[in-house]
Structure formats: structure tokens, C-alpha cells
Coordinates of C-alpha atoms in Angstrom, one line a residue:
M43 CA -130.5 41.6 22.7
L44 CA -131.7 41.0 19.2
L45 CA -133.6 37.8 18.4
P46 CA -132.9 35.6 15.3
L47 CA -134.4 36.8 12.0
F48 CA -136.8 34.6 10.2
V49 CA -137.5 34.3 6.5
L50 CA -140.4 36.3 5.1
G51 CA -140.8 34.6 1.8
A52 CA -144.2 33.0 2.3
P53 CA -145.8 36.3 3.6
A54 CA -144.6 38.0 0.4
Q55 CA -147.0 35.8 -1.6
T56 CA -149.9 36.9 0.6
A57 CA -149.0 40.5 0.1
Q58 CA -148.8 40.2 -3.7
A59 CA -152.1 38.5 -3.8
A60 CA -153.7 41.3 -1.8
Q61 CA -152.3 43.8 -4.2
T62 CA -153.7 42.1 -7.2
A63 CA -157.2 42.1 -5.8
S64 CA -157.2 45.8 -4.7
A65 CA -158.8 48.7 -6.4
A66 CA -156.5 51.4 -7.9
P67 CA -155.8 54.0 -5.2
A68 CA -156.5 57.7 -5.9
G69 CA -152.9 59.0 -5.7
F70 CA -149.8 57.2 -4.3
R71 CA -150.1 53.4 -4.4
V72 CA -148.1 50.4 -3.5
E73 CA -147.2 47.9 -6.2
N74 CA -144.9 44.9 -6.0
G75 CA -143.4 46.2 -2.8
R76 CA -142.7 49.7 -4.2
L77 CA -144.3 53.1 -3.5
L78 CA -145.4 54.6 -6.8
E79 CA -147.0 57.9 -7.7
R80 CA -150.2 58.1 -9.6
S81 CA -148.1 58.5 -12.8
G82 CA -146.4 55.1 -12.1
N83 CA -143.1 56.7 -11.2
D84 CA -141.2 55.0 -8.4
F85 CA -141.0 57.4 -5.4
V86 CA -138.2 57.2 -2.9
M87 CA -138.5 59.5 0.1
R88 CA -135.5 61.6 1.0
G89 CA -136.4 64.0 3.8
V90 CA -136.6 64.9 7.4
N91 CA -139.0 65.1 10.4
H92 CA -140.3 68.5 11.5
A93 CA -141.8 69.0 15.0
H94 CA -144.7 71.2 13.8
T95 CA -147.0 70.6 16.8
W96 CA -144.5 72.0 19.3
Y97 CA -143.3 74.8 17.0
P98 CA -146.4 75.9 15.0
N99 CA -144.7 79.3 14.3
Q100 CA -141.9 77.6 12.4
I101 CA -143.9 76.5 9.4
G102 CA -141.4 78.5 7.3
A103 CA -139.0 75.6 8.0
L104 CA -140.6 73.7 5.1
A105 CA -139.0 76.1 2.7
H106 CA -135.6 75.6 4.3
I107 CA -136.0 71.9 4.2
K108 CA -136.8 72.0 0.5
A109 CA -133.9 74.3 -0.1
K110 CA -131.5 71.7 1.3
G111 CA -132.8 69.2 -1.3
A112 CA -135.4 67.1 0.5
N113 CA -138.4 65.8 -1.4
T114 CA -140.4 64.8 1.7
V115 CA -141.1 66.1 5.1
R116 CA -142.7 64.1 8.0
V117 CA -144.7 66.5 10.0
V118 CA -145.5 65.9 13.7
L119 CA -149.2 66.5 14.6
A120 CA -151.1 66.0 17.8
S121 CA -154.6 64.6 18.5
G122 CA -155.1 66.7 21.6
D123 CA -154.7 63.8 24.0
R124 CA -151.1 64.6 25.1
W125 CA -150.3 67.8 23.2
A126 CA -152.4 70.7 21.8
R127 CA -154.6 69.4 19.0
N128 CA -153.8 70.4 15.4
D129 CA -157.2 71.3 14.0
T130 CA -158.5 71.0 10.5
A131 CA -157.5 74.5 9.5
D132 CA -154.0 73.9 10.7
V133 CA -153.7 70.6 8.9
A134 CA -155.0 72.2 5.7
N135 CA -152.3 74.9 6.0
V136 CA -149.6 72.3 6.6
V137 CA -150.6 70.5 3.4
A138 CA -150.8 73.8 1.5
Q139 CA -147.3 74.7 2.6
C140 CA -145.9 71.3 1.7
K141 CA -147.4 71.7 -1.8
R142 CA -146.2 75.3 -2.1
N143 CA -142.7 74.0 -1.4
R144 CA -143.0 71.0 -3.6
L145 CA -142.7 68.5 -0.8
I146 CA -144.5 65.2 -0.2
C147 CA -146.2 65.5 3.2
V148 CA -146.1 62.5 5.6
L149 CA -148.4 63.5 8.4
E150 CA -148.2 61.6 11.8
V151 CA -150.0 61.7 15.1
H152 CA -147.5 61.7 18.0
D153 CA -149.9 61.1 20.9
T154 CA -149.6 57.3 20.4
T155 CA -145.9 57.3 21.2
G156 CA -145.0 54.5 23.6
Y157 CA -148.6 53.3 24.2
G158 CA -148.6 50.6 26.9
E159 CA -145.5 52.0 28.5
Q160 CA -145.7 55.8 28.3
S161 CA -148.2 57.4 30.6
G162 CA -150.8 59.3 28.6
A163 CA -150.2 57.7 25.3
V164 CA -153.3 56.8 23.3
T165 CA -154.3 53.9 21.0
L166 CA -154.2 53.6 17.3
A167 CA -158.0 53.6 17.3
R168 CA -157.9 57.0 18.9
A169 CA -155.4 58.2 16.3
A170 CA -157.8 57.0 13.6
D171 CA -160.6 59.0 15.2
Y172 CA -158.3 62.1 14.9
W173 CA -157.7 61.5 11.2
I174 CA -161.4 61.1 10.6
G175 CA -162.0 64.4 12.5
V176 CA -159.6 66.3 10.1
Q177 CA -160.5 64.3 7.0
S178 CA -161.9 67.3 5.1
A179 CA -158.3 68.8 5.0
L180 CA -157.0 65.6 3.4
T181 CA -159.6 64.5 0.9
G182 CA -158.3 65.1 -2.6
Q183 CA -154.7 65.4 -1.5
E184 CA -153.9 61.7 -2.1
D185 CA -151.1 62.7 -4.6
H186 CA -149.4 64.9 -2.0
V187 CA -150.1 63.4 1.4
I188 CA -149.3 60.1 3.1
V189 CA -151.1 59.4 6.4
N190 CA -148.8 57.9 9.1
I191 CA -151.5 56.7 11.5
G192 CA -149.6 56.9 14.8
N193 CA -146.0 57.5 15.9
E194 CA -144.3 54.5 17.6
P195 CA -147.7 53.1 18.7
Y196 CA -146.4 50.7 21.4
G197 CA -143.5 50.8 23.8
N198 CA -141.9 47.7 25.2
N199 CA -145.0 46.5 27.1
N200 CA -147.8 44.4 25.6
Y201 CA -146.5 45.1 22.1
A202 CA -148.0 41.9 20.7
G203 CA -151.3 43.9 20.4
W204 CA -149.7 45.9 17.6
T205 CA -150.8 43.6 14.9
A206 CA -154.5 43.5 15.6
D207 CA -154.6 47.2 16.5
T208 CA -152.9 48.2 13.3
K209 CA -155.2 46.1 11.2
A210 CA -158.2 47.6 12.9
A211 CA -157.0 51.2 12.5
I212 CA -156.3 50.7 8.8
Q213 CA -159.7 49.2 8.2
K214 CA -161.4 52.0 10.2
L215 CA -159.8 54.6 8.0
R216 CA -160.7 52.8 4.8
A217 CA -164.3 52.4 6.0
A218 CA -164.3 56.2 6.6
G219 CA -163.3 56.8 3.0
F220 CA -159.6 57.4 3.2
R221 CA -157.9 56.5 -0.1
H222 CA -154.5 57.7 0.8
T223 CA -151.4 55.6 1.2
L224 CA -151.2 54.8 4.9
M225 CA -148.0 54.4 6.8
V226 CA -147.7 52.3 10.0
D227 CA -144.9 52.6 12.6
A228 CA -143.3 49.6 14.3
P229 CA -143.8 48.9 18.0
N230 CA -141.0 48.8 20.6
W231 CA -140.7 52.6 20.3
G232 CA -140.6 52.2 16.6
Q233 CA -137.5 49.9 16.6
D234 CA -139.2 46.5 16.3
W235 CA -136.5 44.7 18.3
A236 CA -139.0 41.9 19.0
F237 CA -139.8 41.7 15.3
T238 CA -143.5 42.0 15.7
M239 CA -143.9 44.2 12.7
R240 CA -141.5 42.3 10.6
D241 CA -143.1 38.9 11.2
N242 CA -146.7 40.2 10.8
A243 CA -146.2 42.8 8.1
A244 CA -147.6 40.5 5.4
S245 CA -150.9 39.9 7.3
V246 CA -151.2 43.6 8.1
F247 CA -150.7 44.5 4.4
A248 CA -153.3 41.9 3.4
A249 CA -155.8 43.4 5.9
D250 CA -155.8 46.7 3.9
P251 CA -158.7 46.5 1.4
D252 CA -156.8 49.0 -0.8
A253 CA -153.5 47.1 -0.5
N254 CA -151.9 50.5 0.0
T255 CA -150.0 50.4 3.3
V256 CA -146.3 51.2 3.8
F257 CA -144.3 50.1 6.9
S258 CA -142.0 52.4 8.9
I259 CA -139.0 51.3 11.0
H260 CA -137.2 53.8 13.3
M261 CA -133.5 53.1 13.6
Y262 CA -131.7 54.2 16.7
G263 CA -129.6 52.2 19.2
V264 CA -131.1 48.8 18.2
F265 CA -129.5 49.2 14.7
D266 CA -125.9 49.8 15.7
T267 CA -124.2 47.5 13.2
A268 CA -124.3 47.3 9.5
A269 CA -125.3 43.7 9.6
E270 CA -128.5 44.5 11.7
V271 CA -129.4 47.3 9.3
S272 CA -128.9 45.3 6.2
D273 CA -130.7 42.2 7.5
Y274 CA -133.8 44.0 8.6
L275 CA -134.2 46.1 5.4
N276 CA -133.4 43.2 3.1
R277 CA -136.1 41.0 4.6
F278 CA -138.8 43.5 3.6
V279 CA -137.4 43.9 0.1
A280 CA -137.2 40.2 -0.4
A281 CA -140.8 39.8 0.8
K282 CA -141.9 42.6 -1.5
L283 CA -143.3 44.5 1.4
P284 CA -142.9 48.3 1.2
L285 CA -140.7 49.8 3.9
V286 CA -139.5 53.3 4.8
I287 CA -137.0 54.3 7.5
G288 CA -139.3 56.8 9.1
E289 CA -136.8 58.1 11.7
F290 CA -133.1 57.6 12.4
G291 CA -130.2 59.6 13.8
H292 CA -126.5 59.6 14.1
D293 CA -126.6 58.9 17.9
H294 CA -129.1 58.2 20.6
S295 CA -129.5 57.7 24.3
D296 CA -130.1 53.9 23.8
G297 CA -127.0 53.4 21.6
N298 CA -125.1 54.6 18.6
P299 CA -126.9 53.8 15.3
D300 CA -124.8 53.1 12.3
E301 CA -126.0 56.0 10.2
D302 CA -123.5 55.3 7.4
A303 CA -124.9 51.8 7.0
I304 CA -128.5 53.1 7.1
L305 CA -127.9 55.6 4.4
A306 CA -125.8 53.3 2.2
T307 CA -128.2 50.4 2.5
A308 CA -131.3 52.5 1.9
Q309 CA -129.7 53.9 -1.3
R310 CA -128.6 50.5 -2.5
L311 CA -132.1 49.0 -2.0
G312 CA -134.0 52.1 -3.1
L313 CA -135.7 52.6 0.2
G314 CA -136.9 56.0 1.5
Y315 CA -135.5 57.6 4.7
L316 CA -136.6 60.5 6.9
G317 CA -134.0 61.7 9.4
W318 CA -134.9 63.0 12.9
S319 CA -135.2 66.0 13.0
W320 CA -134.9 69.5 11.6
S321 CA -134.6 71.5 14.9
G322 CA -136.1 72.0 18.4
N323 CA -135.1 68.8 20.1
G324 CA -134.9 68.8 23.9
G325 CA -134.7 66.4 26.8
G326 CA -131.1 65.5 26.3
V327 CA -131.2 64.7 22.6
E328 CA -130.5 68.2 21.3
Y329 CA -127.6 66.6 19.3
L330 CA -130.3 65.3 16.9
D331 CA -131.0 68.8 15.6
M332 CA -130.0 69.2 12.0
V333 CA -129.8 73.0 12.3
T334 CA -129.4 75.2 15.3
G335 CA -132.3 77.3 16.4
F336 CA -134.3 76.6 13.1
D337 CA -131.6 78.6 11.3
P338 CA -130.9 76.9 7.9
N339 CA -127.5 78.6 7.8
Q340 CA -126.4 76.8 11.0
L341 CA -126.1 73.2 10.0
T342 CA -125.0 70.9 12.8
A343 CA -122.6 68.0 12.2
W344 CA -125.7 65.7 11.9
G345 CA -127.3 68.1 9.4
R346 CA -124.1 68.2 7.3
R347 CA -123.9 64.4 7.3
L348 CA -127.5 63.9 6.3
F349 CA -127.8 66.6 3.7
D350 CA -124.4 66.8 2.2
G351 CA -122.7 63.5 3.1
A352 CA -122.3 60.2 1.1
N353 CA -125.8 58.8 0.1
G354 CA -127.3 61.9 1.7
I355 CA -130.3 64.0 0.7
A356 CA -128.5 66.4 -1.7
A357 CA -126.9 63.5 -3.6
T358 CA -129.8 61.2 -3.9
S359 CA -133.1 63.1 -3.6
K360 CA -135.5 63.4 -6.6
E361 CA -138.5 65.6 -6.6
A362 CA -141.9 64.0 -6.8
A363 CA -143.2 63.7 -10.4
I364 CA -146.4 65.4 -9.4
Y365 CA -144.4 68.6 -9.1
S366 CA -142.4 68.3 -12.2
A367 CA -144.9 66.8 -14.7
S368 CA -145.0 67.9 -18.3
G369 CA -146.0 71.5 -18.7
G370 CA -144.2 72.5 -15.5
D371 CA -141.5 75.1 -15.0
T372 CA -138.3 74.1 -16.9
T373 CA -136.7 77.5 -17.0
P374 CA -133.8 77.9 -14.5
P375 CA -133.1 81.1 -12.5
T376 CA -130.5 83.6 -13.7
A377 CA -127.0 83.2 -12.2
P378 CA -126.5 84.9 -8.8
G379 CA -124.1 87.7 -8.6
T380 CA -120.4 86.9 -7.9
P381 CA -120.0 86.6 -4.2
T382 CA -117.9 88.9 -2.1
A383 CA -116.1 87.9 1.1
S384 CA -116.1 89.7 4.4
G385 CA -115.3 88.9 8.0
V386 CA -112.5 86.5 7.1
T387 CA -110.9 84.8 10.1
S388 CA -108.6 81.9 10.5
T389 CA -111.6 79.5 10.4
S390 CA -114.6 81.3 8.9
A391 CA -115.7 83.7 6.2
T392 CA -118.9 85.4 5.2
L393 CA -120.1 85.4 1.6
T394 CA -122.6 87.8 0.1
W395 CA -124.0 87.9 -3.4
A396 CA -126.7 89.6 -5.5
A397 CA -130.0 87.7 -5.8
A398 CA -130.9 85.6 -8.8
T399 CA -134.2 86.1 -10.6
D400 CA -136.8 83.6 -11.7
A401 CA -140.3 83.7 -13.1
T402 CA -141.7 81.6 -10.2
G403 CA -139.3 82.6 -7.5
V404 CA -135.9 81.5 -6.2
T405 CA -136.2 79.1 -3.3
G406 CA -132.6 78.6 -2.3
Y407 CA -128.9 78.9 -3.1
D408 CA -126.2 76.2 -3.2
V409 CA -122.7 77.4 -2.2
V410 CA -119.9 75.2 -3.6
R411 CA -116.2 75.1 -3.2
V412 CA -114.4 75.1 -6.5
N413 CA -111.1 73.2 -7.0
G414 CA -110.1 73.3 -10.6
T415 CA -112.9 71.6 -12.5
A416 CA -114.2 69.8 -9.4
E417 CA -116.9 71.1 -7.0
S418 CA -117.9 70.1 -3.5
A419 CA -121.0 71.3 -1.5
A420 CA -120.2 73.9 1.1
T421 CA -123.7 74.8 2.3
T422 CA -127.2 75.8 1.2
T423 CA -129.3 78.8 2.3
T424 CA -132.5 80.6 1.4
G425 CA -130.8 84.1 1.7
T426 CA -128.1 85.9 -0.2
S427 CA -125.5 85.7 2.5
T428 CA -124.0 82.9 4.6
T429 CA -121.1 82.4 7.0
L430 CA -118.9 79.4 6.4
T431 CA -117.2 77.9 9.4
G432 CA -114.7 75.1 10.1
L433 CA -112.2 76.4 7.6
T434 CA -108.5 75.7 7.9
P435 CA -106.1 78.5 8.8
A436 CA -103.8 80.0 6.2
T437 CA -105.6 78.2 3.4
A438 CA -107.0 79.6 0.1
Y439 CA -110.6 78.6 -0.8
T440 CA -112.5 79.4 -4.0
F441 CA -116.3 79.6 -3.7
A442 CA -119.3 80.0 -6.1
V443 CA -123.1 80.0 -5.9
Y444 CA -126.0 78.4 -7.7
A445 CA -129.7 79.4 -7.4
R446 CA -132.6 77.0 -7.4
D447 CA -136.3 77.6 -8.0
A448 CA -139.4 75.8 -6.7
A449 CA -139.3 73.3 -9.6
G450 CA -135.8 72.3 -8.8
N451 CA -134.2 74.0 -11.8
R452 CA -130.6 75.1 -11.1
S453 CA -129.1 78.3 -12.4
P454 CA -125.8 78.7 -14.2
R455 CA -122.9 79.1 -11.7
S456 CA -122.0 82.5 -10.4
G457 CA -118.6 84.0 -10.7
T458 CA -116.0 82.8 -8.2
V459 CA -114.4 84.4 -5.2
T460 CA -111.1 83.3 -3.6
V461 CA -110.7 83.7 0.2
T462 CA -107.5 83.1 2.1
T463 CA -108.0 82.5 5.8
A464 CA -105.8 84.1 8.4
T465 CA -103.0 82.3 10.1
G466 CA -103.5 80.8 13.6
G467 CA -102.1 82.2 16.8
S468 CA -98.7 81.5 18.3
T469 CA -97.9 78.4 20.4
A470 CA -98.1 80.4 23.6
A471 CA -101.6 81.9 22.7
C472 CA -103.7 79.1 24.2
A473 CA -103.9 76.5 26.8
V474 CA -106.3 73.5 27.1
G475 CA -107.4 71.8 30.3
Y476 CA -108.9 68.3 29.9
R477 CA -110.5 66.2 32.6
V478 CA -112.9 63.3 33.0
T479 CA -115.9 64.4 35.1
G480 CA -117.8 61.1 35.2
E481 CA -117.2 57.5 33.9
W482 CA -119.2 54.3 33.5
S483 CA -118.5 50.9 32.0
D484 CA -118.5 51.8 28.3
G485 CA -118.5 55.6 28.4
F486 CA -117.6 58.8 30.1
Q487 CA -118.3 62.5 30.4
G488 CA -115.4 65.0 29.8
E489 CA -114.7 68.7 30.1
L490 CA -112.4 70.9 28.1
V491 CA -111.4 74.4 29.2
L492 CA -110.0 76.4 26.4
R493 CA -108.0 79.4 27.6
N494 CA -106.8 82.4 25.6
T495 CA -103.3 83.2 27.0
G496 CA -102.5 85.8 24.3
A497 CA -102.9 89.6 24.4
S498 CA -105.8 89.9 21.9
A499 CA -109.2 88.2 21.5
I500 CA -109.7 85.0 19.6
N501 CA -112.7 85.4 17.3
G502 CA -113.7 82.1 15.8
W503 CA -111.7 78.9 16.5
T504 CA -111.3 75.2 15.6
L505 CA -109.9 72.9 18.2
R506 CA -108.4 69.5 17.3
W507 CA -107.0 66.5 19.2
A508 CA -106.6 62.8 18.8
F509 CA -107.8 60.1 21.2
A510 CA -105.4 57.2 21.9
G511 CA -107.8 54.7 23.4
G512 CA -110.5 54.3 20.8
Q513 CA -112.8 56.9 22.5
R514 CA -115.6 58.3 20.3
V515 CA -117.5 61.6 21.0
S516 CA -121.3 61.0 21.2
H517 CA -122.4 64.6 22.0
L518 CA -120.6 67.9 22.7
W519 CA -122.0 71.2 23.9
G520 CA -120.3 74.5 23.3
G521 CA -119.3 73.6 19.8
T522 CA -119.8 71.2 16.9
A523 CA -117.8 68.0 16.9
T524 CA -116.8 65.8 14.1
Q525 CA -114.6 62.7 14.4
A526 CA -112.7 60.7 11.8
G527 CA -111.0 57.7 13.4
A528 CA -109.1 58.9 16.4
D529 CA -109.1 62.6 15.2
V530 CA -111.6 65.0 16.7
T531 CA -112.4 68.4 15.3
V532 CA -114.5 71.0 17.2
T533 CA -115.7 74.2 15.7
A534 CA -117.0 77.0 17.9
A535 CA -120.6 77.6 18.7
S536 CA -121.8 81.2 18.2
Y537 CA -121.8 81.7 22.0
T538 CA -118.2 80.3 22.5
A539 CA -116.6 81.7 19.3
N540 CA -115.1 84.8 21.0
I541 CA -112.5 84.3 23.7
P542 CA -111.2 87.6 25.1
A543 CA -107.6 88.0 26.1
A544 CA -107.0 86.1 29.4
G545 CA -110.5 84.6 29.0
S546 CA -111.7 81.1 28.6
V547 CA -114.6 78.9 27.4
T548 CA -115.7 75.6 28.7
L549 CA -116.9 72.7 26.6
G550 CA -118.5 69.5 27.8
F551 CA -119.0 66.2 26.0
T552 CA -120.0 62.6 26.4
A553 CA -118.1 59.7 24.7
T554 CA -117.9 56.0 24.4
R555 CA -114.7 54.2 25.5
G556 CA -113.0 50.8 25.7
S557 CA -111.2 49.2 28.6
T558 CA -108.9 52.2 29.0
N559 CA -109.5 55.9 28.8
P560 CA -106.2 57.8 28.3
A561 CA -106.3 61.6 28.1
P562 CA -105.2 63.3 24.9
T563 CA -101.7 64.7 25.1
A564 CA -101.8 67.4 22.5
F565 CA -104.3 70.0 21.2
T566 CA -104.2 72.5 18.4
L567 CA -106.2 75.7 18.1
N568 CA -106.6 77.1 14.6
G569 CA -103.8 74.8 13.5
V570 CA -101.2 75.9 16.1
A571 CA -100.3 73.8 19.2
C572 CA -101.6 74.8 22.6
T573 CA -100.0 74.1 25.9
V574 CA -101.8 71.4 27.9
S575 CA -102.7 72.5 31.4

């Protein structure tokens, strides 16, 4: 499906020439293919997307996003053409909340999504008119706000018009007095499979009189191999054209993106990334939620991967210098109280601790597992209690807590608490029924019925099995699935965690497969074998 990639060396010279001739922007600026703050510090976005326009009452999510370690949030807004318009007052409040939570705000208009293919989608010119209409909320915020002109501004029809339309929108905003760094999304639903953005990026950059435009690629099913990810990103870096991965996920309806390669390559090249999305997805892509129901204490498998995994946000994010400049807060919070454990089951435990104190306010807590002198992230939360799930039965764990303030200062570590999970049930306490409910050339849909055959309720569970035919779970409902090689682990959702005596819960999933699709032959529940029915 992908076309050959072409060298971008010559356009890079054009881009550099435009940069040399440009006036100094008011806040963020692009220089030599890098995004810099006014101070000259290199800024690498590490953050997520938040669907504000559809969930305006969830503005508190920005605090939770910051508490997980993000330095940037990309906020979905609407021009009023397809969704209810976010007016000037609302935009000003979003910016204020970003600043309050020490986040860089990337603001985007979503009504352009899929223009030319999606009914009701509007042009980039219309998006530019929206920005001009709310300009008073943005003027003076150039150190804190990047304007993403329009989300995925062309579908897969007539996308050759992207180049001229993007140049015109940039110039329209500059003529109106916008001095912000501008961000432009690729066509082809953001994935640029026809390489329109890649092959015309230098001329688009040169069309910006401020030489202050960043390009945004969205990586979903088109980018399903490490080679494709690396080739695309490296082309922009070699051409000294600024690029951000404005959206990506761990799975998608159009294919399975290689999120490990996306994260690793972005870190290696020093490129920003913004995962999609915090919470509230629908239409069959609910698996892209990072937390369930906007609850920061209910990280999904995707959320855990993005925030706490290799090359993820917690490990690589650095707060913008505008928030930590000289004279700022350098005093850490006090240590939280030593946590206490309650509600310990075979796979979960609840920890509670006394709050830390801080002169400017505690914004979050990092819960860590302690193993001798080593630590590993367990979860983050904005409250003083959290429930840890997915633990192994009959295992001792030691946990501690750190507090963080708005400046990113981290407290001394709390005292530790050791928790020993309960043992699992007997072999005869469960039975699992497995069946394929639908199948296609390279995938299938399956169903699992988990039965409690014991005399007492099961409260909290972890189910494990191994596939023998190379199958890989894409999405599962009724629990949270992770997979390492052939081995699949599913932890209970809140609504399936309790299985009464003689009761059952049903899980459904979709998965990819090869030429064969053998059923698993063994399952364990909380570490103990179940009968297979």
C-alpha cells in the first residue's frame, strides 16, 4: 500500500533559508528543524490528546494528565460547523487551566477532520476563520500555546489540495497577527500514506513568513512496522523540518501500529509525541482510552504502556522551561505518610496514606514498588488512595509513595508497606469456556465464559492463557488484556471483578491470526488451573 519514499535533502535547504530570513517569533520558535522555547531551550512534547469539546465538564483531566508526567496536552476544540463551538471564554479558560497545570497547550480544530471525504467536514480556511474569531484568548500566550490549525484536514479524496490550502491558512493567520508556532496535520486522515505532506513540507514551511510551522503526522495502521516508522521520521529530521507525532495508538481499526517503534524512534530522534487519547473514546475505538471513565486511578493497558512503559512519558518527559525558569519553586513537598494496605485479595490491594504538604500545592503522588534498592513505577494518582490490580497471588510486594508539586519537585519517599496477596482458588473452583464467534482472513472474534464453580464468591481475578497459533489480542471487553508473545493476561474490569458462587462472567475480544487458529488448551485463574469446558 505504501509508496516509495523520496529524499528530502534539497527541500531542507529551502527550509533553512526561510528560517534565516524570518523575524524572531514571540514565544516558541522553530530553528534548524527543532522546536525551541523563547529561552532557547529545546522542547520535546510528551503528552496526550484530550477531547475537551465533547467533554467540557472534564477540564479537571488536565491536572490528572500533568500528574502522570505529561508536559503537553493537545486539546480538541470545535469551530461550530460539526460540533458545538468553543467560544472565546472557553478557549481562554482552557489556556488558563493548561498554565495552571504547567502544561503546554496545543489547541486544534476538529471540524476539518476528513475534509473531501467526510460529510460535514470544513476547510482549513474555515478553521483559520475560527482562530481569528477567538484570537483575543490567544494573543500574548505564545510561550504557552501552539495553534494546530485543523485536525486531519483531508481524507483520502482530493488530498493534493492540502499543500495550497495549508499555505493559505498559515498566511491568513499571519496576516491576522498570529505570532504563535503553528502546527499543521497531514492529509489522508493524518497518516500521509500518499506522502503529500512529506514531499511538500519544505515549500509549506517556506510559505510561513515567520518560519515557525511544525508538521504533525498521525500514526495508526499505516505505520505498522518499525521500518515505516523510522523511515518517515528520519526523512524530516534529515531535512531539518520540524515534526511531531500528533496522534498515535497501540491499535486501530485500520491496522496495528507499532507503538514500541514509534516511542523508541521518537526518543532516539528527540521528536515529540502526543498519544490518543485520555478518555471518552467511542465508535468502536474505546480501546484507545488511557484511563477508564476519566478516572486517573484506572489506567488501561494502553495508558500503562504510554505513561509507564519504555520510552514513555514518565521516563522521558521534561517540563517546559517557561514553568521552571529561575526564581521558580524549587522546594519539594514533604514526604507522604507511610501507606497502609486494605482490601487485599489474590490480585489487588488498596493503599492509603496521609497527604504531603507543599507551599504551592501537591498535584500528584507516584506509587512505586520497592525491591531492595530498586524501584519500579506502580501507578500515579492525584488522591491519597489507590487500588492496585493485576497482582500475582501468594506474592509479597513492598510499596512506597512520592508526592509531586506543580513545579515538578518530588518529595522524599514515604515509609514502605509490605503486602502479601492471598492464594488463588483450588483447581475445581473455576471453568472456562472458549469459542470463536466470527472469523475473517487475518482475524477473528472470540468469547470467553469464566465460571465460578466453587462455593464462595470470587472477588477480583486475573485470567491467563497462551495462544498456540500466533494469535494476538487487539481489543477485549470485560477486562484489561496484555500480551507478551503467546501469553495473554486479563485482569477484571470493575463490573466483572465479582463472580458469585455458581455464577459466571462473559468476556469478548477481537484478535489477529495467521493461517491457523487453534483454541487455547489451558487457563489459570489467580494462578491456579481451571477446567476447560
